[in-house]
Tab-separated table of C-alpha atoms in Angstrom:
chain	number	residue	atom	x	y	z
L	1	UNK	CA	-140.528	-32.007	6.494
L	2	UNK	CA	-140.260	-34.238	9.834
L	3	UNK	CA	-137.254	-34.333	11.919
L	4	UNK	CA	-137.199	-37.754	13.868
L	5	UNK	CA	-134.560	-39.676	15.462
L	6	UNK	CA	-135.123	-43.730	14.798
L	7	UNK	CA	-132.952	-46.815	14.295
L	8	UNK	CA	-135.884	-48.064	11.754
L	9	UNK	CA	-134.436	-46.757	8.588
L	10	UNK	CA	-133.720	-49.009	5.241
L	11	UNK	CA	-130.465	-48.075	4.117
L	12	UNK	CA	-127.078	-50.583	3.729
L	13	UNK	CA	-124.715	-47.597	5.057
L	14	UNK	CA	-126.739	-46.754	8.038
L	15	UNK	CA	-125.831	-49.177	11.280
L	16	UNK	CA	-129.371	-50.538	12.730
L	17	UNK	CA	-127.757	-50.659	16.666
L	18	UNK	CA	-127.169	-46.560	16.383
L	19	UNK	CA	-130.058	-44.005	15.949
L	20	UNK	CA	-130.159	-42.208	12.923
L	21	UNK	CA	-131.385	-38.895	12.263
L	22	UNK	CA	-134.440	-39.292	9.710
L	23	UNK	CA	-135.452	-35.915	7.751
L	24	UNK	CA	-138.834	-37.303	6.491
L	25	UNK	CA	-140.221	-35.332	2.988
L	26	UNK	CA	-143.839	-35.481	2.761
L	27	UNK	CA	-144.598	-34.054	-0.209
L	28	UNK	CA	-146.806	-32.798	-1.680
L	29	UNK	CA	-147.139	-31.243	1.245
L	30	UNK	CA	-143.669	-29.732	2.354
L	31	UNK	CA	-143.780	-26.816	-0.992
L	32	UNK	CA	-140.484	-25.705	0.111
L	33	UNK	CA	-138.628	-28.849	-1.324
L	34	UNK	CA	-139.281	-30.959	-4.067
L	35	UNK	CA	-137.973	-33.793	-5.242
L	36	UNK	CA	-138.736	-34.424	-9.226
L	37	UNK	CA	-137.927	-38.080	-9.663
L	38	UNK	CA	-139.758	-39.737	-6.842
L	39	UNK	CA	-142.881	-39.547	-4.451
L	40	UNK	CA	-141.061	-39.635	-1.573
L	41	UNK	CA	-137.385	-40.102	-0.023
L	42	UNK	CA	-135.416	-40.520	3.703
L	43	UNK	CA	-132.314	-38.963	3.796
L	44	UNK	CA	-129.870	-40.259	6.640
L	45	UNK	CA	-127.168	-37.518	6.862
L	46	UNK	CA	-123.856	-38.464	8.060
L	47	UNK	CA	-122.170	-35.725	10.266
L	48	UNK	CA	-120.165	-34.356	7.067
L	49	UNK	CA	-123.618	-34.028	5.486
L	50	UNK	CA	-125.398	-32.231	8.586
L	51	UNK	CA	-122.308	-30.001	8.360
L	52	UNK	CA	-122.704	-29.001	5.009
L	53	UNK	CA	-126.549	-28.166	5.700
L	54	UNK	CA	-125.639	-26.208	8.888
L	55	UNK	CA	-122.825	-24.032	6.734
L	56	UNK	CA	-125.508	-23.419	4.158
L	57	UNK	CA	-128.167	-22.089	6.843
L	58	UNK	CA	-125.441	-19.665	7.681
L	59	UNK	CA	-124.799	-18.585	4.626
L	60	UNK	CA	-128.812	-18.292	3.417
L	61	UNK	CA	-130.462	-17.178	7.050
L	62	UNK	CA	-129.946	-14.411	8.903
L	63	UNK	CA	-132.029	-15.918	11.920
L	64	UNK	CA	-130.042	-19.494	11.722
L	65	UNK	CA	-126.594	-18.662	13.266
L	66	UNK	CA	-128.164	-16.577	16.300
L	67	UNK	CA	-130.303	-19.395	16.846
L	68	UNK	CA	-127.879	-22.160	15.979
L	69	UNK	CA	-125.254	-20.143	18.724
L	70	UNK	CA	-128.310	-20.014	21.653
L	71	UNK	CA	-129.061	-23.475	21.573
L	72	UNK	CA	-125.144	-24.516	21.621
L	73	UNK	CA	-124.512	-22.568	24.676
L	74	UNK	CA	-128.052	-24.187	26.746
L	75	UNK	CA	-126.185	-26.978	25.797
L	76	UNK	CA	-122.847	-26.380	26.806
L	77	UNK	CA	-125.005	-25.169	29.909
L	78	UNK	CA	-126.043	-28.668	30.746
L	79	UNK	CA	-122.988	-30.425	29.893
L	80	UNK	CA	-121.116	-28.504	32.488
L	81	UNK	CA	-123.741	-29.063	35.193
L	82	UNK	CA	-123.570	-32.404	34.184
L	83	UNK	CA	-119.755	-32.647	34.535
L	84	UNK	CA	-120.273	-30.914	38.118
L	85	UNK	CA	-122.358	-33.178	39.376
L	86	UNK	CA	-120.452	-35.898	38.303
L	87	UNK	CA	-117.220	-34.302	39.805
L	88	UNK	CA	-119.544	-34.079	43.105
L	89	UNK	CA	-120.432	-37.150	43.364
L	90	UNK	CA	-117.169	-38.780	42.638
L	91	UNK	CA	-115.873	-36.601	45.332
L	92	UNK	CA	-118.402	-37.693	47.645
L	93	UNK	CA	-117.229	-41.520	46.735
L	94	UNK	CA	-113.857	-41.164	47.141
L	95	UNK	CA	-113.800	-42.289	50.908
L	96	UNK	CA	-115.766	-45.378	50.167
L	97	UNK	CA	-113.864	-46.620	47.483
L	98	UNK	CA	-110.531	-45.878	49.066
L	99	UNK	CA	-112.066	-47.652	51.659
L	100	UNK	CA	-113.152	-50.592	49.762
L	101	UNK	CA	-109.689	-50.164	47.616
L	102	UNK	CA	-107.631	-50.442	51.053
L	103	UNK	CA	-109.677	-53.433	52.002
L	104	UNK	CA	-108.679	-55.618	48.754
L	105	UNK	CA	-104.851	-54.520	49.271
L	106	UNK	CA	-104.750	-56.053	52.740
């Protein structure tokens, strides 16, 4: 199984301008899942869907939820650098655009 993110997926629910999350089956390589009826499928989850697979992994893997719970805080990491920085450099802006904001007043 390949992970990919891609707006080239042929499906009439998925929107072509927004990338989709592909989980690519290549069987018969990938033993661990098997799909009886066909050769070979794309599944675009919705966000209910990737829910549902996350709340399984917790159930079924030990390992998952540690994991899942390490890479959620390096993210929440980043996003609140991010949201510094931006805070930072607003601050630093705020005498130019008052300036230029002063200058369209009068």
């Amino acid at each position: 199984m390949r992970l990919r993110v891609t707006k080239d997926v042929d499906s009439h629910r998925v929107n072509p301008n927004y990338p989709t999350l592909r989980i690519e089956f290549e069987l018969p390589k990938d033993d661990n899942f098997r799909i009886r009826s066909m050769l070979e499928a794309d599944w675009c989850p919705r966000d209910d869907e990737i829910i549902e697979v996350v709340e399984k992994m917790l159930d079924i893997s030990p390992t998952f939820g540690p994991k899942l719970a390490k890479r959620l805080e390096a993210k929440s990491k980043l996003l609140w650098r991010l949201l510094i920085e931006y805070a930072f450099s607003l601050h630093q802006m705020k005498p130019h655009l008052e300036g230029i904001l002063s200058k369209r007043r009068g």
